[in-house]
Amino acid sequence: MSHIKLYSKFDLAREASVWKKIGIFYLPIVLLIAVAAAAIFFYVEPFPRQHTVLATEQRGTVTDQLGDGFQSFFERNGLPLQIESRTGLDEIEKDLRDPGSKINASFVVSGAGSPADYPGLVSLGNVAIAPLWLFYRGDAISVDDPFEYYRDKPIAIGAPGTVSQKLFKTLMELNNPGTGDKPNFLKLPHAEAADQLLAGNIDALFIVDAFSSPIVQRLLQSPDIKLMNFPLVDAYVRRLPFLQKVTVPRGGIDISEIRPPLDVAMLASGVNLLVEKDVHPTVQWAFLLAAREINLKTSNFFPSAGNLPQYKDRGFPLSPVATRFYTSGVPGFFGYLPFWLASLLENVWVVLFALFLLALPIFKKIVGYRGFASQKLLWLHFWELRYLEDELKDSRTAADVKSVLDHLRRLDDQVAATWVVDDQMRHYFNLRRCVASAIQDADKRIAALEKL
């Protein structure tokens, strides 16, 4: 048993020695492969090299709430995400257009911006819905076109550059062309406008925000404030495809007091998440999975909106990552591996698959490469023996022969340490015999020269 163990250790040592020699033999090819692998690694860029900066609107809005959810998801998965708050869409658009701006991701509500406004961005889809709320006070109002009704009445429409102000203008112009900016369209911040409406200083307030918005909730809970019904909601959706229909059911706000007393049909728009085209795929996967998690954990007051994220506003082109997400779903290994590793595999799986296909034939030929190197090493030893035999023949003194003898003995040690494949074994023993014969000849030459 001890003999087998010693033989195994010696066997492994010789195997390591020969592979070291094989590595030196193939060093130029190895270096070339290493350079190619480094180039592929640099091209694929498996990890983000820059921070992600997400622009949101003012505190309490739907985009601000989404930003908090995204930041929580990013932190849990070891990705940096910086949130930058802006007062309105105009400021966000200005930052996105500025090449020097650090913002590389933002929310854009469908209808408040067009793809032409964001040429360098791609979409990750709709990550939330933003209902269009028209609150008013006083007697119940039943009209076909609420915007025409408030054409000449005081109504707060949001601060300049906000989503609310932009969508109000779009909807007002739909059936009331040439309306423009009228003095009765009060461009007030939402919080101030809500205070004014509750105090009775204005008649109505138009706001685009989530059901969970503190301002929306404050107005919904006030018994003095009513919610406008849109009888022509289906017609609006037909004219403006980026909109969708949502309904506040009878008693949906307060079932004990049955508020509202009737179903209220409303319009809603999608909240698109746009990113710069060069935002790293890992970051895009994080945004998409965070949006899905937020939707699953959030109680959706408007179930007709469907599962989020989704690709509804097709005016914005999808990123390649989002295209895979919506067509193929989330890869299964995201459920088993750490996020960074799962996203890395998703980013480089094509390269890994290609390398695997290349590795198969290489693996099949590795024995041949090893055999070729084994044969080459033996032939190199044979050539060295040939040169030493020539030197031995030309030696005229005992000192010269002893020098050749030293080289022969080193060669014998090298040959003994050389591992060869099975079909080269006969050449190995033939070489050992030839070296031994040369050593014997050298010993005889030394003895003969020393007698002279």
mmCIF file of C-alpha atoms in Angstrom, residues 57-427:
data_model
loop_
_atom_site.group_PDB
_atom_site.id
_atom_site.type_symbol
_atom_site.label_atom_id
_atom_site.label_comp_id
_atom_site.label_asym_id
_atom_site.label_seq_id
_atom_site.Cartn_x
_atom_site.Cartn_y
_atom_site.Cartn_z
ATOM 1 C CA GLU A 57 -40.715 64.660 -8.822
ATOM 2 C CA GLN A 58 -41.569 66.437 -5.584
ATOM 3 C CA ARG A 59 -42.105 64.621 -2.289
ATOM 4 C CA GLY A 60 -45.316 62.651 -1.934
ATOM 5 C CA THR A 61 -45.857 62.083 -5.650
ATOM 6 C CA VAL A 62 -46.108 58.673 -7.287
ATOM 7 C CA THR A 63 -42.581 58.937 -8.707
ATOM 8 C CA ASP A 64 -41.196 59.903 -5.307
ATOM 9 C CA GLN A 65 -42.812 56.828 -3.756
ATOM 10 C CA LEU A 66 -41.456 54.635 -6.539
ATOM 11 C CA GLY A 67 -37.998 56.130 -6.018
ATOM 12 C CA ASP A 68 -38.053 55.106 -2.353
ATOM 13 C CA GLY A 69 -39.058 51.554 -3.310
ATOM 14 C CA PHE A 70 -36.330 51.311 -5.939
ATOM 15 C CA GLN A 71 -33.692 52.618 -3.537
ATOM 16 C CA SER A 72 -34.658 50.008 -0.938
ATOM 17 C CA PHE A 73 -34.360 47.191 -3.515
ATOM 18 C CA PHE A 74 -30.997 48.470 -4.774
ATOM 19 C CA GLU A 75 -29.586 48.716 -1.241
ATOM 20 C CA ARG A 76 -30.639 45.164 -0.395
ATOM 21 C CA ASN A 77 -28.831 43.906 -3.488
ATOM 22 C CA GLY A 78 -25.648 45.914 -3.048
ATOM 23 C CA LEU A 79 -26.213 48.416 -5.875
ATOM 24 C CA PRO A 80 -25.851 52.162 -5.421
ATOM 25 C CA LEU A 81 -28.834 54.322 -6.415
ATOM 26 C CA GLN A 82 -28.951 58.061 -5.905
ATOM 27 C CA ILE A 83 -32.298 59.877 -5.939
ATOM 28 C CA GLU A 84 -32.520 63.462 -7.223
ATOM 29 C CA SER A 85 -35.806 65.317 -6.629
ATOM 30 C CA ARG A 86 -37.071 67.846 -9.166
ATOM 31 C CA THR A 87 -40.048 70.205 -9.003
ATOM 32 C CA GLY A 88 -41.432 69.308 -12.408
ATOM 33 C CA LEU A 89 -41.102 67.442 -15.678
ATOM 34 C CA ASP A 90 -39.447 70.413 -17.375
ATOM 35 C CA GLU A 91 -36.511 70.271 -14.969
ATOM 36 C CA ILE A 92 -36.177 66.516 -15.419
ATOM 37 C CA GLU A 93 -36.288 66.875 -19.195
ATOM 38 C CA LYS A 94 -33.633 69.589 -19.056
ATOM 39 C CA ASP A 95 -31.334 67.360 -16.993
ATOM 40 C CA LEU A 96 -31.826 64.420 -19.338
ATOM 41 C CA ARG A 97 -30.981 66.558 -22.337
ATOM 42 C CA ASP A 98 -27.820 67.930 -20.674
ATOM 43 C CA PRO A 99 -24.795 65.732 -21.557
ATOM 44 C CA GLY A 100 -23.080 66.921 -18.404
ATOM 45 C CA SER A 101 -25.926 65.927 -16.095
ATOM 46 C CA LYS A 102 -25.346 62.964 -13.808
ATOM 47 C CA ILE A 103 -28.991 61.864 -14.091
ATOM 48 C CA ASN A 104 -29.299 58.743 -16.235
ATOM 49 C CA ALA A 105 -32.787 57.461 -15.308
ATOM 50 C CA SER A 106 -36.162 59.115 -14.864
ATOM 51 C CA PHE A 107 -39.914 58.635 -14.763
ATOM 52 C CA VAL A 108 -42.000 60.078 -17.583
ATOM 53 C CA VAL A 109 -45.793 59.931 -17.506
ATOM 54 C CA SER A 110 -47.327 58.910 -20.831
ATOM 55 C CA GLY A 111 -48.769 61.923 -22.601
ATOM 56 C CA ALA A 112 -46.589 64.405 -20.736
ATOM 57 C CA GLY A 113 -43.568 63.678 -22.924
ATOM 58 C CA SER A 114 -42.809 62.129 -26.295
ATOM 59 C CA PRO A 115 -39.909 59.980 -27.546
ATOM 60 C CA ALA A 116 -38.671 62.968 -29.519
ATOM 61 C CA ASP A 117 -38.079 64.760 -26.222
ATOM 62 C CA TYR A 118 -35.792 61.967 -25.010
ATOM 63 C CA PRO A 119 -33.771 60.727 -28.022
ATOM 64 C CA GLY A 120 -31.018 59.155 -25.925
ATOM 65 C CA LEU A 121 -33.295 57.125 -23.668
ATOM 66 C CA VAL A 122 -34.938 53.718 -23.829
ATOM 67 C CA SER A 123 -37.903 52.446 -21.888
ATOM 68 C CA LEU A 124 -38.153 49.760 -19.229
ATOM 69 C CA GLY A 125 -41.939 49.897 -19.529
ATOM 70 C CA ASN A 126 -44.758 51.194 -17.357
ATOM 71 C CA VAL A 127 -43.899 50.699 -13.696
ATOM 72 C CA ALA A 128 -46.994 52.384 -12.204
ATOM 73 C CA ILE A 129 -50.231 54.082 -13.175
ATOM 74 C CA ALA A 130 -51.035 57.713 -12.500
ATOM 75 C CA PRO A 131 -54.820 58.387 -12.337
ATOM 76 C CA LEU A 132 -56.117 61.766 -13.504
ATOM 77 C CA TRP A 133 -58.144 63.133 -10.587
ATOM 78 C CA LEU A 134 -60.564 66.037 -10.984
ATOM 79 C CA PHE A 135 -61.753 67.105 -7.545
ATOM 80 C CA TYR A 136 -64.411 69.758 -7.038
ATOM 81 C CA ARG A 137 -66.649 71.132 -4.334
ATOM 82 C CA GLY A 138 -70.312 72.117 -4.347
ATOM 83 C CA ASP A 139 -73.297 70.388 -5.899
ATOM 84 C CA ALA A 140 -72.833 67.225 -7.907
ATOM 85 C CA ILE A 141 -71.836 67.889 -11.505
ATOM 86 C CA SER A 142 -72.890 65.615 -14.368
ATOM 87 C CA VAL A 143 -71.508 66.680 -17.746
ATOM 88 C CA ASP A 144 -70.137 64.818 -20.745
ATOM 89 C CA ASP A 145 -66.966 66.884 -20.990
ATOM 90 C CA PRO A 146 -65.636 68.099 -17.612
ATOM 91 C CA PHE A 147 -62.857 70.025 -19.331
ATOM 92 C CA GLU A 148 -65.302 72.051 -21.366
ATOM 93 C CA TYR A 149 -67.265 72.680 -18.144
ATOM 94 C CA TYR A 150 -64.185 74.203 -16.487
ATOM 95 C CA ARG A 151 -63.049 76.085 -19.548
ATOM 96 C CA ASP A 152 -64.036 79.412 -18.012
ATOM 97 C CA LYS A 153 -64.072 78.487 -14.310
ATOM 98 C CA PRO A 154 -61.219 78.709 -11.802
ATOM 99 C CA ILE A 155 -59.405 75.381 -11.572
ATOM 100 C CA ALA A 156 -55.944 74.539 -10.244
ATOM 101 C CA ILE A 157 -53.969 72.555 -12.817
ATOM 102 C CA GLY A 158 -50.541 72.146 -11.219
ATOM 103 C CA ALA A 159 -47.365 74.206 -11.220
ATOM 104 C CA PRO A 160 -45.720 75.069 -14.559
ATOM 105 C CA GLY A 161 -43.836 72.156 -16.081
ATOM 106 C CA THR A 162 -45.574 69.485 -14.004
ATOM 107 C CA VAL A 163 -47.226 66.383 -15.407
ATOM 108 C CA SER A 164 -50.640 67.627 -14.259
ATOM 109 C CA GLN A 165 -50.287 70.913 -16.106
ATOM 110 C CA LYS A 166 -49.108 69.226 -19.319
ATOM 111 C CA LEU A 167 -51.869 66.583 -19.360
ATOM 112 C CA PHE A 168 -54.552 69.142 -18.487
ATOM 113 C CA LYS A 169 -53.505 71.207 -21.479
ATOM 114 C CA THR A 170 -53.595 68.116 -23.739
ATOM 115 C CA LEU A 171 -57.073 67.106 -22.605
ATOM 116 C CA MET A 172 -58.446 70.650 -22.670
ATOM 117 C CA GLU A 173 -57.227 71.156 -26.229
ATOM 118 C CA LEU A 174 -58.806 67.864 -27.330
ATOM 119 C CA ASN A 175 -62.360 69.249 -27.476
ATOM 120 C CA ASN A 176 -61.552 72.904 -26.859
ATOM 121 C CA PRO A 177 -58.843 73.795 -29.381
ATOM 122 C CA GLY A 178 -57.092 77.116 -29.005
ATOM 123 C CA THR A 179 -57.825 77.375 -25.294
ATOM 124 C CA GLY A 180 -54.269 78.227 -24.334
ATOM 125 C CA ASP A 181 -53.218 79.461 -20.905
ATOM 126 C CA LYS A 182 -56.249 81.239 -19.491
ATOM 127 C CA PRO A 183 -56.227 83.272 -16.255
ATOM 128 C CA ASN A 184 -58.692 80.870 -14.639
ATOM 129 C CA PHE A 185 -56.225 77.991 -15.098
ATOM 130 C CA LEU A 186 -54.395 78.384 -11.800
ATOM 131 C CA LYS A 187 -50.851 77.006 -11.936
ATOM 132 C CA LEU A 188 -50.494 76.234 -8.254
ATOM 133 C CA PRO A 189 -48.396 73.542 -6.558
ATOM 134 C CA HIS A 190 -50.579 70.601 -5.604
ATOM 135 C CA ALA A 191 -50.270 71.031 -1.834
ATOM 136 C CA GLU A 192 -51.203 74.706 -2.018
ATOM 137 C CA ALA A 193 -54.051 73.989 -4.435
ATOM 138 C CA ALA A 194 -55.443 71.313 -2.098
ATOM 139 C CA ASP A 195 -55.421 73.812 0.768
ATOM 140 C CA GLN A 196 -57.218 76.354 -1.413
ATOM 141 C CA LEU A 197 -59.850 73.810 -2.492
ATOM 142 C CA LEU A 198 -60.528 72.633 1.057
ATOM 143 C CA ALA A 199 -60.786 76.254 2.199
ATOM 144 C CA GLY A 200 -63.321 77.005 -0.518
ATOM 145 C CA ASN A 201 -61.139 79.536 -2.330
ATOM 146 C CA ILE A 202 -61.153 77.638 -5.648
ATOM 147 C CA ASP A 203 -63.740 75.414 -7.318
ATOM 148 C CA ALA A 204 -61.696 72.508 -8.626
ATOM 149 C CA LEU A 205 -58.320 70.828 -8.691
ATOM 150 C CA PHE A 206 -56.826 68.653 -11.436
ATOM 151 C CA ILE A 207 -53.972 66.402 -10.311
ATOM 152 C CA VAL A 208 -52.150 63.444 -11.831
ATOM 153 C CA ASP A 209 -50.920 61.234 -9.013
ATOM 154 C CA ALA A 210 -51.209 57.812 -7.404
ATOM 155 C CA PHE A 211 -54.119 56.713 -5.233
ATOM 156 C CA SER A 212 -51.702 56.484 -2.284
ATOM 157 C CA SER A 213 -50.548 60.098 -2.684
ATOM 158 C CA PRO A 214 -51.041 62.014 0.605
ATOM 159 C CA ILE A 215 -52.690 64.893 -1.273
ATOM 160 C CA VAL A 216 -55.088 62.562 -3.098
ATOM 161 C CA GLN A 217 -55.939 60.754 0.133
ATOM 162 C CA ARG A 218 -56.542 64.010 1.937
ATOM 163 C CA LEU A 219 -59.031 65.123 -0.692
ATOM 164 C CA LEU A 220 -60.740 61.735 -0.949
ATOM 165 C CA GLN A 221 -61.362 61.671 2.793
ATOM 166 C CA SER A 222 -62.948 65.138 2.871
ATOM 167 C CA PRO A 223 -66.791 64.944 2.772
ATOM 168 C CA ASP A 224 -66.946 68.372 1.123
ATOM 169 C CA ILE A 225 -64.914 67.295 -1.901
ATOM 170 C CA LYS A 226 -66.371 65.326 -4.806
ATOM 171 C CA LEU A 227 -64.719 63.316 -7.544
ATOM 172 C CA MET A 228 -65.604 64.102 -11.155
ATOM 173 C CA ASN A 229 -67.029 61.321 -13.327
ATOM 174 C CA PHE A 230 -65.948 61.042 -16.992
ATOM 175 C CA PRO A 231 -68.901 59.656 -18.991
ATOM 176 C CA LEU A 232 -66.859 59.742 -22.208
ATOM 177 C CA VAL A 233 -63.884 57.925 -20.754
ATOM 178 C CA ASP A 234 -63.931 55.241 -23.477
ATOM 179 C CA ALA A 235 -63.903 57.925 -26.154
ATOM 180 C CA TYR A 236 -60.919 59.623 -24.508
ATOM 181 C CA VAL A 237 -59.024 56.339 -24.458
ATOM 182 C CA ARG A 238 -59.843 55.789 -28.131
ATOM 183 C CA ARG A 239 -58.545 59.255 -29.029
ATOM 184 C CA LEU A 240 -55.495 59.092 -26.747
ATOM 185 C CA PRO A 241 -54.238 55.473 -26.649
ATOM 186 C CA PHE A 242 -51.666 56.193 -23.954
ATOM 187 C CA LEU A 243 -54.583 56.612 -21.515
ATOM 188 C CA GLN A 244 -56.563 53.822 -19.878
ATOM 189 C CA LYS A 245 -59.855 53.551 -18.044
ATOM 190 C CA VAL A 246 -60.036 53.044 -14.287
ATOM 191 C CA THR A 247 -63.038 53.060 -12.000
ATOM 192 C CA VAL A 248 -63.623 54.107 -8.406
ATOM 193 C CA PRO A 249 -66.468 51.755 -7.410
ATOM 194 C CA ARG A 250 -69.550 52.863 -5.517
ATOM 195 C CA GLY A 251 -68.614 52.989 -1.846
ATOM 196 C CA GLY A 252 -64.936 52.424 -2.721
ATOM 197 C CA ILE A 253 -63.745 55.416 -0.668
ATOM 198 C CA ASP A 254 -66.024 54.939 2.358
ATOM 199 C CA ILE A 255 -68.299 51.925 2.319
ATOM 200 C CA SER A 256 -70.158 52.968 5.498
ATOM 201 C CA GLU A 257 -71.201 56.308 4.025
ATOM 202 C CA ILE A 258 -71.284 54.909 0.477
ATOM 203 C CA ARG A 259 -68.815 57.386 -0.955
ATOM 204 C CA PRO A 260 -68.868 57.840 -3.868
ATOM 205 C CA PRO A 261 -72.595 57.211 -4.276
ATOM 206 C CA LEU A 262 -72.052 55.933 -7.853
ATOM 207 C CA ASP A 263 -69.249 54.368 -9.834
ATOM 208 C CA VAL A 264 -66.822 57.045 -11.004
ATOM 209 C CA ALA A 265 -65.152 56.468 -14.367
ATOM 210 C CA MET A 266 -61.709 58.049 -14.616
ATOM 211 C CA LEU A 267 -58.703 58.285 -16.860
ATOM 212 C CA ALA A 268 -55.219 57.100 -15.961
ATOM 213 C CA SER A 269 -51.840 57.307 -17.606
ATOM 214 C CA GLY A 270 -48.812 55.055 -17.357
ATOM 215 C CA VAL A 271 -45.609 55.984 -15.565
ATOM 216 C CA ASN A 272 -42.710 55.024 -17.835
ATOM 217 C CA LEU A 273 -39.238 54.381 -16.491
ATOM 218 C CA LEU A 274 -36.669 55.639 -18.975
ATOM 219 C CA VAL A 275 -32.923 55.039 -18.794
ATOM 220 C CA GLU A 276 -29.978 56.067 -20.910
ATOM 221 C CA LYS A 277 -29.056 53.517 -23.554
ATOM 222 C CA ASP A 278 -25.708 52.749 -21.948
ATOM 223 C CA VAL A 279 -27.061 52.089 -18.438
ATOM 224 C CA HIS A 280 -25.634 48.749 -17.373
ATOM 225 C CA PRO A 281 -27.875 45.673 -17.876
ATOM 226 C CA THR A 282 -27.511 44.770 -14.199
ATOM 227 C CA VAL A 283 -29.043 48.118 -13.248
ATOM 228 C CA GLN A 284 -31.876 47.628 -15.746
ATOM 229 C CA TRP A 285 -32.652 44.182 -14.311
ATOM 230 C CA ALA A 286 -32.657 45.720 -10.840
ATOM 231 C CA PHE A 287 -35.201 48.359 -11.929
ATOM 232 C CA LEU A 288 -37.479 45.769 -13.533
ATOM 233 C CA LEU A 289 -37.361 43.332 -10.630
ATOM 234 C CA ALA A 290 -37.846 46.168 -8.146
ATOM 235 C CA ALA A 291 -40.917 47.370 -10.071
ATOM 236 C CA ARG A 292 -42.331 43.842 -10.022
ATOM 237 C CA GLU A 293 -41.674 43.497 -6.288
ATOM 238 C CA ILE A 294 -43.266 46.872 -5.510
ATOM 239 C CA ASN A 295 -46.365 45.918 -7.499
ATOM 240 C CA LEU A 296 -46.661 42.533 -5.747
ATOM 241 C CA LYS A 297 -46.318 44.087 -2.294
ATOM 242 C CA THR A 298 -48.600 47.060 -2.958
ATOM 243 C CA SER A 299 -52.365 46.866 -2.714
ATOM 244 C CA ASN A 300 -53.544 48.149 -6.090
ATOM 245 C CA PHE A 301 -56.733 50.176 -5.766
ATOM 246 C CA PHE A 302 -57.257 49.895 -9.510
ATOM 247 C CA PRO A 303 -56.955 46.171 -10.345
ATOM 248 C CA SER A 304 -57.881 46.870 -13.965
ATOM 249 C CA ALA A 305 -54.407 48.303 -14.418
ATOM 250 C CA GLY A 306 -53.065 44.730 -14.523
ATOM 251 C CA ASN A 307 -49.724 43.404 -13.361
ATOM 252 C CA LEU A 308 -46.810 45.800 -13.437
ATOM 253 C CA PRO A 309 -44.374 46.423 -14.947
ATOM 254 C CA GLN A 310 -45.866 46.158 -18.424
ATOM 255 C CA TYR A 311 -45.211 47.613 -21.864
ATOM 256 C CA LYS A 312 -48.239 49.723 -22.748
ATOM 257 C CA ASP A 313 -46.853 53.013 -24.035
ATOM 258 C CA ARG A 314 -45.222 51.702 -27.188
ATOM 259 C CA GLY A 315 -44.139 55.135 -28.288
ATOM 260 C CA PHE A 316 -40.956 54.734 -26.258
ATOM 261 C CA PRO A 317 -38.583 52.031 -27.603
ATOM 262 C CA LEU A 318 -37.788 49.194 -25.206
ATOM 263 C CA SER A 319 -34.241 48.451 -24.143
ATOM 264 C CA PRO A 320 -32.871 44.983 -25.099
ATOM 265 C CA VAL A 321 -32.984 43.943 -21.426
ATOM 266 C CA ALA A 322 -36.632 44.999 -21.110
ATOM 267 C CA THR A 323 -37.441 43.193 -24.360
ATOM 268 C CA ARG A 324 -36.099 39.944 -22.863
ATOM 269 C CA PHE A 325 -38.039 40.618 -19.654
ATOM 270 C CA TYR A 326 -41.395 41.078 -21.437
ATOM 271 C CA THR A 327 -40.946 38.319 -24.012
ATOM 272 C CA SER A 328 -39.165 35.610 -21.987
ATOM 273 C CA GLY A 329 -39.818 36.567 -18.386
ATOM 274 C CA VAL A 330 -37.317 36.547 -15.539
ATOM 275 C CA PRO A 331 -34.601 33.857 -15.850
ATOM 276 C CA GLY A 332 -35.067 31.114 -13.267
ATOM 277 C CA PHE A 333 -31.658 31.510 -11.656
ATOM 278 C CA PHE A 334 -32.691 34.937 -10.286
ATOM 279 C CA GLY A 335 -34.720 32.957 -7.750
ATOM 280 C CA TYR A 336 -31.745 30.866 -6.552
ATOM 281 C CA LEU A 337 -28.610 32.947 -6.917
ATOM 282 C CA PRO A 338 -27.574 36.268 -5.391
ATOM 283 C CA PHE A 339 -28.777 39.127 -7.563
ATOM 284 C CA TRP A 340 -25.288 40.228 -8.625
ATOM 285 C CA LEU A 341 -24.381 36.699 -9.746
ATOM 286 C CA ALA A 342 -27.720 36.082 -11.485
ATOM 287 C CA SER A 343 -27.513 39.377 -13.381
ATOM 288 C CA LEU A 344 -23.880 38.639 -14.300
ATOM 289 C CA LEU A 345 -24.860 35.251 -15.753
ATOM 290 C CA GLU A 346 -27.739 36.877 -17.630
ATOM 291 C CA ASN A 347 -25.404 39.486 -19.094
ATOM 292 C CA VAL A 348 -22.678 37.078 -20.205
ATOM 293 C CA TRP A 349 -24.582 33.852 -20.883
ATOM 294 C CA VAL A 350 -24.183 34.275 -24.636
ATOM 295 C CA VAL A 351 -20.419 34.614 -24.237
ATOM 296 C CA LEU A 352 -20.289 31.690 -21.799
ATOM 297 C CA PHE A 353 -22.319 29.532 -24.182
ATOM 298 C CA ALA A 354 -20.013 30.431 -27.068
ATOM 299 C CA LEU A 355 -16.958 29.617 -24.958
ATOM 300 C CA PHE A 356 -18.553 26.317 -23.983
ATOM 301 C CA LEU A 357 -19.084 25.428 -27.642
ATOM 302 C CA LEU A 358 -15.469 26.287 -28.306
ATOM 303 C CA ALA A 359 -14.284 24.339 -25.277
ATOM 304 C CA LEU A 360 -15.882 21.077 -26.390
ATOM 305 C CA PRO A 361 -13.665 20.493 -29.442
ATOM 306 C CA ILE A 362 -10.682 21.858 -27.540
ATOM 307 C CA PHE A 363 -11.327 19.388 -24.738
ATOM 308 C CA LYS A 364 -11.525 16.550 -27.261
ATOM 309 C CA LYS A 365 -8.209 17.566 -28.741
ATOM 310 C CA ILE A 366 -6.444 18.231 -25.450
ATOM 311 C CA VAL A 367 -5.194 14.639 -25.338
ATOM 312 C CA GLY A 368 -3.797 15.113 -28.832
ATOM 313 C CA TYR A 369 -2.144 18.378 -27.806
ATOM 314 C CA ARG A 370 -0.677 16.633 -24.788
ATOM 315 C CA GLY A 371 0.550 13.749 -26.926
ATOM 316 C CA PHE A 372 2.107 16.131 -29.421
ATOM 317 C CA ALA A 373 3.897 17.980 -26.641
ATOM 318 C CA SER A 374 5.066 14.666 -25.159
ATOM 319 C CA GLN A 375 6.480 13.576 -28.496
ATOM 320 C CA LYS A 376 8.054 16.977 -29.042
ATOM 321 C CA LEU A 377 9.765 16.883 -25.658
ATOM 322 C CA LEU A 378 11.170 13.399 -26.371
ATOM 323 C CA TRP A 379 12.438 14.510 -29.754
ATOM 324 C CA LEU A 380 14.128 17.514 -28.166
ATOM 325 C CA HIS A 381 15.911 15.169 -25.762
ATOM 326 C CA PHE A 382 16.934 12.961 -28.688
ATOM 327 C CA TRP A 383 18.401 15.988 -30.468
ATOM 328 C CA GLU A 384 20.252 17.037 -27.311
ATOM 329 C CA LEU A 385 21.660 13.500 -27.052
ATOM 330 C CA ARG A 386 22.796 13.737 -30.688
ATOM 331 C CA TYR A 387 24.689 16.979 -29.986
ATOM 332 C CA LEU A 388 26.271 15.521 -26.838
ATOM 333 C CA GLU A 389 27.413 12.431 -28.758
ATOM 334 C CA ASP A 390 29.034 14.724 -31.348
ATOM 335 C CA GLU A 391 30.792 16.642 -28.562
ATOM 336 C CA LEU A 392 31.899 13.367 -26.983
ATOM 337 C CA LYS A 393 33.389 12.226 -30.297
ATOM 338 C CA ASP A 394 35.288 15.506 -30.695
ATOM 339 C CA SER A 395 36.597 15.573 -27.105
ATOM 340 C CA ARG A 396 40.398 15.092 -26.832
ATOM 341 C CA THR A 397 41.014 15.441 -23.117
ATOM 342 C CA ALA A 398 39.590 13.769 -20.028
ATOM 343 C CA ALA A 399 38.307 17.155 -18.793
ATOM 344 C CA ASP A 400 36.335 17.682 -21.999
ATOM 345 C CA VAL A 401 34.822 14.215 -21.756
ATOM 346 C CA LYS A 402 33.877 14.786 -18.070
ATOM 347 C CA SER A 403 32.059 17.977 -19.088
ATOM 348 C CA VAL A 404 30.076 16.016 -21.678
ATOM 349 C CA LEU A 405 29.428 13.305 -19.088
ATOM 350 C CA ASP A 406 27.927 15.863 -16.688
ATOM 351 C CA HIS A 407 25.552 17.026 -19.434
ATOM 352 C CA LEU A 408 24.624 13.420 -20.208
ATOM 353 C CA ARG A 409 23.759 12.704 -16.582
ATOM 354 C CA ARG A 410 21.608 15.874 -16.360
ATOM 355 C CA LEU A 411 19.896 14.782 -19.575
ATOM 356 C CA ASP A 412 19.263 11.353 -18.019
ATOM 357 C CA ASP A 413 17.630 13.037 -15.007
ATOM 358 C CA GLN A 414 15.479 15.218 -17.281
ATOM 359 C CA VAL A 415 14.340 12.239 -19.318
ATOM 360 C CA ALA A 416 13.506 10.313 -16.147
ATOM 361 C CA ALA A 417 11.338 13.228 -14.954
ATOM 362 C CA THR A 418 9.516 13.503 -18.264
ATOM 363 C CA TRP A 419 5.967 12.118 -18.328
ATOM 364 C CA VAL A 420 4.950 10.682 -21.650
ATOM 365 C CA VAL A 421 1.688 9.340 -23.030
ATOM 366 C CA ASP A 422 1.216 5.601 -23.368
ATOM 367 C CA ASP A 423 1.872 5.360 -27.093
ATOM 368 C CA GLN A 424 5.185 7.215 -26.652
ATOM 369 C CA MET A 425 6.463 4.840 -23.959
ATOM 370 C CA ARG A 426 8.640 2.814 -26.351
ATOM 371 C CA HIS A 427 10.438 5.992 -27.436
#
